[in-house]
Amino acid sequence: MKNQYVLADVSVLPDVFPKVLQAKKLLRSGEAETVHDAVRMTGISRSAYYKYKDHIFPFNEMQGILTVYFELMDIPGTLSEILGIVARAGCNILTINQTIPINGVASITMTLQTEAMQMEFDEMIDALSRPRGVRSMNVLGKQ
């Protein structure tokens, strides 16, 4: 199943989601020094925090900076196709870090500025995972 992103009112979500968001905010602001402190302060388990922390974000964090990790097969044109998708989406590439292919697979980390994005977020993520030669693609973070 491909990743699917939705915009939802937090009031209709299970209580754990806003609590994970609050725990992340406490950690970011320094009010909580550790994950243990943040989950204690919000009343959730560490396992719930780790299960959801990389998958839910406040709406205002969806636009800004996005870091994506790829494992690409050593097939000519794969990276070029990915760069074309990024350009069509209206994103600005801030950084690209690439390893040399080992056993036919190269690792690439790309940081994108998404403030001028002209494509739906889930549409772009889906498009980035489709080119021939993309072995895997994961969103590492958003700022």
Short mmCIF file of N, CA, C and O in Angstrom, two decimals:
data_model
loop_
_atom_site.label_atom_id
_atom_site.label_comp_id
_atom_site.label_asym_id
_atom_site.label_seq_id
_atom_site.Cartn_x
_atom_site.Cartn_y
_atom_site.Cartn_z
N MET A 1 0.84 -1.18 0.00
CA MET A 1 0.00 0.00 0.00
C MET A 1 0.88 1.24 0.00
O MET A 1 1.84 1.34 0.76
N LYS A 2 0.61 2.16 -0.87
CA LYS A 2 1.39 3.39 -0.93
C LYS A 2 1.02 4.31 0.23
O LYS A 2 -0.07 4.20 0.80
N ASN A 3 1.94 5.20 0.56
CA ASN A 3 1.65 6.19 1.61
C ASN A 3 0.54 7.10 1.12
O ASN A 3 0.50 7.49 -0.05
N GLN A 4 -0.35 7.45 2.03
CA GLN A 4 -1.43 8.36 1.70
C GLN A 4 -1.48 9.41 2.81
O GLN A 4 -1.45 9.07 3.99
N TYR A 5 -1.56 10.67 2.44
CA TYR A 5 -1.55 11.75 3.41
C TYR A 5 -2.90 12.44 3.40
O TYR A 5 -3.51 12.63 2.34
N VAL A 6 -3.36 12.81 4.58
CA VAL A 6 -4.64 13.48 4.72
C VAL A 6 -4.49 14.68 5.65
O VAL A 6 -3.58 14.73 6.47
N LEU A 7 -5.40 15.60 5.53
CA LEU A 7 -5.51 16.72 6.45
C LEU A 7 -6.75 16.46 7.28
O LEU A 7 -7.83 16.27 6.73
N ALA A 8 -6.60 16.39 8.59
CA ALA A 8 -7.74 16.07 9.46
C ALA A 8 -7.77 17.02 10.64
O ALA A 8 -6.74 17.47 11.13
N ASP A 9 -8.97 17.32 11.12
CA ASP A 9 -9.15 18.09 12.33
C ASP A 9 -8.73 17.21 13.50
O ASP A 9 -9.22 16.08 13.65
N VAL A 10 -7.83 17.70 14.34
CA VAL A 10 -7.29 16.90 15.44
C VAL A 10 -8.39 16.43 16.40
O VAL A 10 -8.25 15.39 17.05
N SER A 11 -9.51 17.12 16.44
CA SER A 11 -10.58 16.74 17.36
C SER A 11 -11.23 15.41 16.99
O SER A 11 -11.87 14.79 17.84
N VAL A 12 -11.07 14.94 15.77
CA VAL A 12 -11.66 13.66 15.37
C VAL A 12 -10.67 12.51 15.44
O VAL A 12 -11.03 11.37 15.17
N LEU A 13 -9.44 12.80 15.80
CA LEU A 13 -8.40 11.77 15.87
C LEU A 13 -8.32 11.16 17.26
O LEU A 13 -8.69 11.79 18.25
N PRO A 14 -7.79 9.96 17.37
CA PRO A 14 -7.56 9.37 18.70
C PRO A 14 -6.65 10.27 19.54
O PRO A 14 -5.78 10.96 19.00
N ASP A 15 -6.85 10.25 20.85
CA ASP A 15 -6.11 11.13 21.76
C ASP A 15 -4.60 11.01 21.65
O ASP A 15 -3.88 11.95 21.97
N VAL A 16 -4.11 9.87 21.21
CA VAL A 16 -2.66 9.66 21.16
C VAL A 16 -1.99 10.62 20.17
O VAL A 16 -0.87 11.08 20.41
N PHE A 17 -2.66 10.98 19.07
CA PHE A 17 -2.02 11.82 18.06
C PHE A 17 -1.69 13.22 18.57
O PHE A 17 -0.55 13.68 18.43
N PRO A 18 -2.64 13.96 19.16
CA PRO A 18 -2.25 15.27 19.67
C PRO A 18 -1.23 15.18 20.80
O PRO A 18 -0.41 16.07 20.97
N LYS A 19 -1.26 14.08 21.54
CA LYS A 19 -0.28 13.92 22.62
C LYS A 19 1.12 13.68 22.06
O LYS A 19 2.10 14.18 22.62
N VAL A 20 1.23 12.96 20.97
CA VAL A 20 2.53 12.78 20.32
C VAL A 20 3.02 14.13 19.79
O VAL A 20 4.20 14.48 19.95
N LEU A 21 2.12 14.90 19.18
CA LEU A 21 2.50 16.24 18.70
C LEU A 21 2.98 17.11 19.86
O LEU A 21 3.97 17.84 19.73
N GLN A 22 2.29 17.04 20.99
CA GLN A 22 2.68 17.82 22.16
C GLN A 22 4.04 17.36 22.68
O GLN A 22 4.88 18.19 23.03
N ALA A 23 4.29 16.06 22.71
CA ALA A 23 5.57 15.54 23.17
C ALA A 23 6.70 16.03 22.26
O ALA A 23 7.77 16.44 22.73
N LYS A 24 6.46 16.03 20.95
CA LYS A 24 7.47 16.53 20.01
C LYS A 24 7.75 18.01 20.25
O LYS A 24 8.90 18.46 20.22
N LYS A 25 6.68 18.76 20.53
CA LYS A 25 6.83 20.20 20.80
C LYS A 25 7.63 20.42 22.09
O LYS A 25 8.50 21.30 22.15
N LEU A 26 7.35 19.64 23.12
CA LEU A 26 8.09 19.76 24.38
C LEU A 26 9.57 19.47 24.18
O LEU A 26 10.44 20.15 24.75
N LEU A 27 9.88 18.48 23.38
CA LEU A 27 11.28 18.15 23.10
C LEU A 27 11.95 19.25 22.29
O LEU A 27 13.08 19.66 22.58
N ARG A 28 11.25 19.75 21.27
CA ARG A 28 11.80 20.81 20.42
C ARG A 28 12.07 22.08 21.20
O ARG A 28 13.08 22.75 21.00
N SER A 29 11.17 22.42 22.12
CA SER A 29 11.30 23.66 22.87
C SER A 29 12.28 23.56 24.04
O SER A 29 12.65 24.57 24.63
N GLY A 30 12.64 22.33 24.40
CA GLY A 30 13.53 22.14 25.54
C GLY A 30 12.81 22.00 26.87
O GLY A 30 13.44 21.82 27.90
N GLU A 31 11.48 22.11 26.86
CA GLU A 31 10.72 21.93 28.10
C GLU A 31 10.85 20.50 28.63
O GLU A 31 10.77 20.28 29.83
N ALA A 32 11.05 19.56 27.72
CA ALA A 32 11.35 18.18 28.09
C ALA A 32 12.74 17.87 27.56
O ALA A 32 13.03 18.13 26.39
N GLU A 33 13.59 17.35 28.44
CA GLU A 33 14.96 17.07 28.02
C GLU A 33 15.10 15.73 27.31
O GLU A 33 15.97 15.56 26.47
N THR A 34 14.23 14.79 27.65
CA THR A 34 14.31 13.45 27.07
C THR A 34 12.93 13.00 26.61
O THR A 34 11.91 13.56 27.02
N VAL A 35 12.91 11.96 25.80
CA VAL A 35 11.64 11.37 25.37
C VAL A 35 10.88 10.88 26.60
O VAL A 35 9.66 11.05 26.71
N HIS A 36 11.61 10.29 27.55
CA HIS A 36 10.98 9.81 28.78
C HIS A 36 10.22 10.96 29.46
O HIS A 36 9.07 10.78 29.88
N ASP A 37 10.86 12.13 29.58
CA ASP A 37 10.21 13.29 30.19
C ASP A 37 8.97 13.72 29.39
O ASP A 37 7.91 13.99 29.96
N ALA A 38 9.12 13.77 28.07
CA ALA A 38 8.03 14.25 27.21
C ALA A 38 6.81 13.33 27.28
O ALA A 38 5.68 13.80 27.38
N VAL A 39 7.04 12.02 27.26
CA VAL A 39 5.89 11.11 27.30
C VAL A 39 5.25 11.10 28.68
O VAL A 39 4.03 10.97 28.81
N ARG A 40 6.05 11.27 29.72
CA ARG A 40 5.49 11.35 31.08
C ARG A 40 4.62 12.60 31.19
O ARG A 40 3.51 12.54 31.73
N MET A 41 5.08 13.71 30.63
CA MET A 41 4.34 14.96 30.71
C MET A 41 3.04 14.93 29.90
O MET A 41 2.08 15.63 30.23
N THR A 42 2.99 14.13 28.86
CA THR A 42 1.81 14.09 28.00
C THR A 42 0.91 12.89 28.27
O THR A 42 -0.21 12.83 27.75
N GLY A 43 1.39 11.95 29.05
CA GLY A 43 0.56 10.80 29.42
C GLY A 43 0.45 9.72 28.37
O GLY A 43 -0.56 9.02 28.29
N ILE A 44 1.48 9.57 27.54
CA ILE A 44 1.48 8.48 26.56
C ILE A 44 2.67 7.56 26.83
O ILE A 44 3.59 7.92 27.57
N SER A 45 2.66 6.40 26.22
CA SER A 45 3.77 5.47 26.39
C SER A 45 4.89 5.81 25.41
O SER A 45 4.66 6.45 24.38
N ARG A 46 6.09 5.35 25.74
CA ARG A 46 7.22 5.55 24.83
C ARG A 46 6.95 4.84 23.50
O ARG A 46 7.29 5.35 22.44
N SER A 47 6.36 3.67 23.57
CA SER A 47 6.09 2.92 22.33
C SER A 47 5.12 3.68 21.44
O SER A 47 5.29 3.69 20.21
N ALA A 48 4.11 4.31 22.00
CA ALA A 48 3.17 5.10 21.21
C ALA A 48 3.89 6.29 20.57
O ALA A 48 3.68 6.60 19.39
N TYR A 49 4.75 6.94 21.34
CA TYR A 49 5.52 8.06 20.81
C TYR A 49 6.35 7.61 19.61
O TYR A 49 6.30 8.20 18.54
N TYR A 50 7.13 6.54 19.79
CA TYR A 50 8.01 6.09 18.71
C TYR A 50 7.23 5.53 17.52
O TYR A 50 7.68 5.64 16.38
N LYS A 51 6.07 4.98 17.75
CA LYS A 51 5.26 4.44 16.66
C LYS A 51 4.78 5.55 15.73
O LYS A 51 4.74 5.37 14.51
N TYR A 52 4.42 6.71 16.29
CA TYR A 52 3.79 7.76 15.49
C TYR A 52 4.66 8.98 15.22
O TYR A 52 4.32 9.79 14.36
N LYS A 53 5.76 9.18 15.92
CA LYS A 53 6.50 10.44 15.86
C LYS A 53 6.96 10.83 14.45
O LYS A 53 7.04 12.01 14.13
N ASP A 54 7.27 9.86 13.61
CA ASP A 54 7.74 10.16 12.26
C ASP A 54 6.63 10.18 11.23
O ASP A 54 6.90 10.27 10.04
N HIS A 55 5.38 10.09 11.69
CA HIS A 55 4.28 9.98 10.75
C HIS A 55 3.20 11.04 10.92
O HIS A 55 2.28 11.11 10.10
N ILE A 56 3.25 11.83 11.99
CA ILE A 56 2.26 12.90 12.16
C ILE A 56 2.98 14.22 12.40
O ILE A 56 3.98 14.27 13.10
N PHE A 57 2.44 15.26 11.79
CA PHE A 57 3.05 16.58 11.87
C PHE A 57 1.95 17.62 11.87
O PHE A 57 0.93 17.44 11.22
N PRO A 58 2.18 18.73 12.57
CA PRO A 58 1.21 19.83 12.48
C PRO A 58 1.14 20.33 11.04
O PRO A 58 2.13 20.26 10.30
N PHE A 59 -0.01 20.80 10.63
CA PHE A 59 -0.20 21.26 9.25
C PHE A 59 0.85 22.29 8.84
O PHE A 59 1.38 22.23 7.74
N ASN A 60 1.19 23.21 9.74
CA ASN A 60 2.15 24.25 9.37
C ASN A 60 3.55 23.69 9.13
O ASN A 60 4.39 24.37 8.57
N GLU A 61 3.81 22.46 9.53
CA GLU A 61 5.11 21.85 9.25
C GLU A 61 5.14 21.13 7.91
O GLU A 61 6.18 20.69 7.47
N MET A 62 4.00 21.01 7.27
CA MET A 62 3.96 20.32 5.99
C MET A 62 4.60 21.16 4.89
O MET A 62 5.03 20.63 3.89
N GLN A 63 4.63 22.45 5.05
CA GLN A 63 5.28 23.32 4.08
C GLN A 63 6.54 23.85 4.74
O GLN A 63 6.52 24.28 5.87
N GLY A 64 7.64 23.81 4.06
CA GLY A 64 8.90 24.29 4.61
C GLY A 64 10.05 23.49 4.04
O GLY A 64 10.32 23.55 2.86
N ILE A 65 10.69 22.70 4.89
CA ILE A 65 11.84 21.91 4.47
C ILE A 65 11.51 20.44 4.65
O ILE A 65 11.03 20.02 5.70
N LEU A 66 11.79 19.67 3.63
CA LEU A 66 11.51 18.25 3.60
C LEU A 66 12.79 17.50 3.28
O LEU A 66 13.50 17.86 2.35
N THR A 67 13.11 16.46 4.06
CA THR A 67 14.27 15.63 3.80
C THR A 67 13.80 14.24 3.41
O THR A 67 13.00 13.63 4.12
N VAL A 68 14.28 13.78 2.26
CA VAL A 68 13.86 12.49 1.71
C VAL A 68 15.09 11.63 1.47
O VAL A 68 16.13 12.12 1.02
N TYR A 69 14.97 10.34 1.79
CA TYR A 69 16.05 9.38 1.59
C TYR A 69 15.63 8.37 0.52
O TYR A 69 14.51 7.86 0.55
N PHE A 70 16.53 8.10 -0.40
CA PHE A 70 16.29 7.14 -1.48
C PHE A 70 17.37 6.08 -1.48
O PHE A 70 18.53 6.37 -1.18
N GLU A 71 16.99 4.89 -1.87
CA GLU A 71 17.93 3.88 -2.30
C GLU A 71 17.64 3.66 -3.77
O GLU A 71 16.52 3.28 -4.14
N LEU A 72 18.63 3.98 -4.63
CA LEU A 72 18.43 3.90 -6.07
C LEU A 72 19.30 2.82 -6.67
O LEU A 72 20.49 2.72 -6.34
N MET A 73 18.71 2.04 -7.55
CA MET A 73 19.47 1.07 -8.32
C MET A 73 20.36 1.86 -9.28
O MET A 73 20.03 2.97 -9.68
N ASP A 74 21.48 1.28 -9.64
CA ASP A 74 22.44 1.94 -10.53
C ASP A 74 21.95 1.83 -11.98
O ASP A 74 22.48 1.09 -12.79
N ILE A 75 20.88 2.59 -12.26
CA ILE A 75 20.25 2.60 -13.59
C ILE A 75 20.33 4.03 -14.10
O ILE A 75 19.84 4.96 -13.44
N PRO A 76 20.95 4.24 -15.27
CA PRO A 76 21.08 5.60 -15.80
C PRO A 76 19.71 6.29 -15.92
O PRO A 76 18.73 5.69 -16.35
N GLY A 77 19.67 7.55 -15.51
CA GLY A 77 18.47 8.36 -15.66
C GLY A 77 17.55 8.38 -14.46
O GLY A 77 16.63 9.19 -14.41
N THR A 78 17.77 7.50 -13.46
CA THR A 78 16.86 7.45 -12.31
C THR A 78 16.91 8.76 -11.52
O THR A 78 15.87 9.36 -11.23
N LEU A 79 18.11 9.21 -11.18
CA LEU A 79 18.22 10.46 -10.42
C LEU A 79 17.69 11.63 -11.24
O LEU A 79 17.01 12.51 -10.71
N SER A 80 17.97 11.64 -12.52
CA SER A 80 17.48 12.70 -13.39
C SER A 80 15.96 12.75 -13.38
O SER A 80 15.35 13.84 -13.33
N GLU A 81 15.30 11.60 -13.39
CA GLU A 81 13.85 11.56 -13.36
C GLU A 81 13.32 12.11 -12.03
O GLU A 81 12.34 12.85 -11.99
N ILE A 82 13.99 11.76 -10.93
CA ILE A 82 13.60 12.28 -9.61
C ILE A 82 13.74 13.80 -9.57
O ILE A 82 12.85 14.50 -9.09
N LEU A 83 14.84 14.30 -10.11
CA LEU A 83 15.06 15.75 -10.12
C LEU A 83 13.98 16.45 -10.96
O LEU A 83 13.54 17.55 -10.61
N GLY A 84 13.55 15.82 -12.04
CA GLY A 84 12.47 16.37 -12.85
C GLY A 84 11.16 16.45 -12.09
O GLY A 84 10.42 17.44 -12.20
N ILE A 85 10.86 15.44 -11.29
CA ILE A 85 9.65 15.44 -10.47
C ILE A 85 9.71 16.58 -9.46
O ILE A 85 8.74 17.31 -9.26
N VAL A 86 10.88 16.74 -8.82
CA VAL A 86 11.06 17.82 -7.85
C VAL A 86 10.85 19.17 -8.52
O VAL A 86 10.16 20.04 -7.98
N ALA A 87 11.40 19.34 -9.71
CA ALA A 87 11.25 20.61 -10.44
C ALA A 87 9.78 20.85 -10.80
O ALA A 87 9.27 21.96 -10.62
N ARG A 88 9.10 19.83 -11.30
CA ARG A 88 7.68 19.99 -11.67
C ARG A 88 6.81 20.28 -10.45
O ARG A 88 5.80 20.97 -10.56
N ALA A 89 7.23 19.79 -9.30
CA ALA A 89 6.49 20.05 -8.07
C ALA A 89 6.70 21.48 -7.57
O ALA A 89 5.97 21.95 -6.71
N GLY A 90 7.70 22.16 -8.10
CA GLY A 90 7.97 23.53 -7.69
C GLY A 90 8.83 23.64 -6.45
O GLY A 90 8.87 24.69 -5.81
N CYS A 91 9.52 22.57 -6.11
CA CYS A 91 10.39 22.58 -4.93
C CYS A 91 11.79 23.03 -5.31
O CYS A 91 12.25 22.80 -6.42
N ASN A 92 12.48 23.62 -4.37
CA ASN A 92 13.86 24.03 -4.53
C ASN A 92 14.74 23.01 -3.82
O ASN A 92 14.50 22.68 -2.66
N ILE A 93 15.76 22.52 -4.50
CA ILE A 93 16.68 21.56 -3.88
C ILE A 93 17.72 22.34 -3.09
O ILE A 93 18.44 23.17 -3.63
N LEU A 94 17.78 22.06 -1.79
CA LEU A 94 18.76 22.71 -0.92
C LEU A 94 20.05 21.90 -0.85
O LEU A 94 21.14 22.48 -0.89
N THR A 95 19.94 20.58 -0.71
CA THR A 95 21.12 19.71 -0.68
C THR A 95 20.81 18.37 -1.32
O THR A 95 19.68 17.92 -1.31
N ILE A 96 21.85 17.76 -1.87
CA ILE A 96 21.79 16.37 -2.32
C ILE A 96 23.10 15.72 -1.88
O ILE A 96 24.19 16.22 -2.18
N ASN A 97 22.98 14.63 -1.14
CA ASN A 97 24.13 13.84 -0.74
C ASN A 97 23.95 12.45 -1.33
O ASN A 97 22.92 11.83 -1.13
N GLN A 98 24.98 11.99 -2.05
CA GLN A 98 24.87 10.71 -2.75
C GLN A 98 26.11 9.88 -2.48
O GLN A 98 27.22 10.38 -2.49
N THR A 99 25.89 8.57 -2.25
CA THR A 99 27.02 7.65 -2.13
C THR A 99 27.27 7.03 -3.50
O THR A 99 26.41 7.05 -4.38
N ILE A 100 28.45 6.44 -3.65
CA ILE A 100 28.69 5.68 -4.87
C ILE A 100 27.91 4.38 -4.76
O ILE A 100 27.65 3.90 -3.65
N PRO A 101 27.48 3.82 -5.87
CA PRO A 101 26.72 2.57 -5.80
C PRO A 101 27.57 1.43 -5.23
O PRO A 101 28.70 1.22 -5.65
N ILE A 102 27.01 0.75 -4.27
CA ILE A 102 27.63 -0.44 -3.69
C ILE A 102 26.66 -1.58 -3.94
O ILE A 102 25.49 -1.49 -3.57
N ASN A 103 27.16 -2.62 -4.57
CA ASN A 103 26.29 -3.74 -4.97
C ASN A 103 25.11 -3.25 -5.81
O ASN A 103 23.99 -3.74 -5.66
N GLY A 104 25.36 -2.25 -6.63
CA GLY A 104 24.33 -1.77 -7.54
C GLY A 104 23.30 -0.83 -6.95
O GLY A 104 22.32 -0.51 -7.60
N VAL A 105 23.53 -0.36 -5.68
CA VAL A 105 22.57 0.52 -5.02
C VAL A 105 23.29 1.74 -4.45
O VAL A 105 24.29 1.60 -3.75
N ALA A 106 22.77 2.93 -4.75
CA ALA A 106 23.31 4.18 -4.20
C ALA A 106 22.29 4.76 -3.22
O ALA A 106 21.08 4.69 -3.45
N SER A 107 22.80 5.34 -2.15
CA SER A 107 21.94 6.03 -1.17
C SER A 107 21.98 7.52 -1.46
O SER A 107 23.06 8.08 -1.69
N ILE A 108 20.82 8.14 -1.43
CA ILE A 108 20.73 9.58 -1.69
C ILE A 108 19.84 10.21 -0.63
O ILE A 108 18.76 9.72 -0.32
N THR A 109 20.32 11.29 -0.05
CA THR A 109 19.52 12.10 0.86
C THR A 109 19.36 13.46 0.20
O THR A 109 20.34 14.08 -0.20
N MET A 110 18.12 13.90 0.08
CA MET A 110 17.81 15.15 -0.59
C MET A 110 16.98 16.03 0.34
O MET A 110 16.01 15.57 0.92
N THR A 111 17.37 17.28 0.47
CA THR A 111 16.61 18.23 1.27
C THR A 111 15.99 19.24 0.33
O THR A 111 16.67 19.85 -0.49
N LEU A 112 14.67 19.41 0.47
CA LEU A 112 13.91 20.26 -0.43
C LEU A 112 13.22 21.39 0.32
O LEU A 112 12.72 21.18 1.42
N GLN A 113 13.16 22.54 -0.30
CA GLN A 113 12.36 23.65 0.21
C GLN A 113 11.02 23.56 -0.49
O GLN A 113 10.93 23.57 -1.72
N THR A 114 9.94 23.43 0.30
CA THR A 114 8.62 23.13 -0.28
C THR A 114 7.64 24.30 -0.21
O THR A 114 6.46 24.12 -0.53
N GLU A 115 8.09 25.46 0.17
CA GLU A 115 7.17 26.59 0.36
C GLU A 115 6.44 26.99 -0.92
O GLU A 115 5.31 27.46 -0.87
N ALA A 116 7.06 26.78 -2.07
CA ALA A 116 6.42 27.15 -3.34
C ALA A 116 5.89 25.92 -4.07
O ALA A 116 5.62 25.97 -5.27
N MET A 117 5.70 24.83 -3.35
CA MET A 117 5.27 23.58 -3.96
C MET A 117 3.94 23.77 -4.68
O MET A 117 3.00 24.34 -4.12
N GLN A 118 3.88 23.27 -5.92
CA GLN A 118 2.68 23.43 -6.75
C GLN A 118 1.97 22.10 -6.96
O GLN A 118 1.16 21.96 -7.86
N MET A 119 2.27 21.13 -6.12
CA MET A 119 1.71 19.79 -6.23
C MET A 119 1.26 19.38 -4.84
O MET A 119 1.83 19.84 -3.86
N GLU A 120 0.24 18.55 -4.74
CA GLU A 120 -0.17 18.05 -3.43
C GLU A 120 0.98 17.23 -2.85
O GLU A 120 1.69 16.53 -3.57
N PHE A 121 1.15 17.32 -1.53
CA PHE A 121 2.26 16.64 -0.86
C PHE A 121 2.25 15.14 -1.16
O PHE A 121 3.26 14.58 -1.59
N ASP A 122 1.12 14.47 -0.96
CA ASP A 122 1.08 13.02 -1.17
C ASP A 122 1.28 12.66 -2.64
O ASP A 122 1.85 11.62 -2.96
N GLU A 123 0.87 13.53 -3.54
CA GLU A 123 1.08 13.30 -4.97
C GLU A 123 2.57 13.34 -5.30
O GLU A 123 3.08 12.50 -6.05
N MET A 124 3.29 14.31 -4.73
CA MET A 124 4.72 14.40 -4.97
C MET A 124 5.46 13.19 -4.38
O MET A 124 6.31 12.59 -5.03
N ILE A 125 5.12 12.81 -3.14
CA ILE A 125 5.78 11.68 -2.50
C ILE A 125 5.53 10.41 -3.31
O ILE A 125 6.45 9.61 -3.53
N ASP A 126 4.31 10.23 -3.77
CA ASP A 126 4.00 9.05 -4.59
C ASP A 126 4.80 9.09 -5.89
O ASP A 126 5.38 8.07 -6.30
N ALA A 127 4.87 10.25 -6.54
CA ALA A 127 5.62 10.37 -7.79
C ALA A 127 7.10 10.08 -7.58
O ALA A 127 7.75 9.46 -8.44
N LEU A 128 7.66 10.52 -6.46
CA LEU A 128 9.08 10.29 -6.18
C LEU A 128 9.41 8.81 -5.98
O LEU A 128 10.55 8.39 -6.20
N SER A 129 8.44 8.03 -5.57
CA SER A 129 8.70 6.61 -5.32
C SER A 129 8.50 5.74 -6.56
O SER A 129 8.84 4.57 -6.55
N ARG A 130 7.97 6.29 -7.65
CA ARG A 130 7.60 5.52 -8.83
C ARG A 130 8.68 5.27 -9.88
O ARG A 130 8.60 4.27 -10.58
N PRO A 131 9.67 6.15 -10.07
CA PRO A 131 10.58 5.92 -11.19
C PRO A 131 11.28 4.56 -11.13
O PRO A 131 11.57 4.04 -10.05
N ARG A 132 11.47 4.00 -12.32
CA ARG A 132 12.22 2.75 -12.42
C ARG A 132 13.59 2.98 -11.79
O ARG A 132 14.24 3.97 -12.04
N GLY A 133 14.00 2.11 -10.94
CA GLY A 133 15.29 2.26 -10.28
C GLY A 133 15.19 2.73 -8.85
O GLY A 133 16.17 2.69 -8.11
N VAL A 134 14.01 3.18 -8.42
CA VAL A 134 13.85 3.57 -7.01
C VAL A 134 13.54 2.30 -6.22
O VAL A 134 12.48 1.70 -6.36
N ARG A 135 14.53 1.87 -5.44
CA ARG A 135 14.36 0.66 -4.63
C ARG A 135 13.54 0.97 -3.39
O ARG A 135 12.69 0.18 -2.98
N SER A 136 13.81 2.13 -2.77
CA SER A 136 13.01 2.57 -1.63
C SER A 136 13.11 4.09 -1.52
O SER A 136 14.05 4.70 -2.01
N MET A 137 12.09 4.67 -0.88
CA MET A 137 12.04 6.11 -0.67
C MET A 137 11.33 6.34 0.65
O MET A 137 10.27 5.75 0.90
N ASN A 138 11.93 7.16 1.52
CA ASN A 138 11.34 7.46 2.83
C ASN A 138 11.47 8.93 3.14
O ASN A 138 12.52 9.53 2.86
N VAL A 139 10.44 9.50 3.73
CA VAL A 139 10.52 10.87 4.24
C VAL A 139 11.21 10.80 5.59
O VAL A 139 10.75 10.11 6.50
N LEU A 140 12.37 11.46 5.71
CA LEU A 140 13.12 11.46 6.96
C LEU A 140 12.65 12.52 7.93
O LEU A 140 12.72 12.34 9.12
N GLY A 141 12.21 13.64 7.41
CA GLY A 141 11.77 14.70 8.30
C GLY A 141 11.24 15.90 7.55
O GLY A 141 11.46 16.07 6.37
N LYS A 142 10.52 16.71 8.32
CA LYS A 142 9.96 17.96 7.81
C LYS A 142 10.24 19.05 8.82
O LYS A 142 10.20 18.79 10.01
N GLN A 143 10.51 20.22 8.34
CA GLN A 143 10.70 21.35 9.24
C GLN A 143 9.86 22.49 8.78
O GLN A 143 9.52 22.63 7.66
#
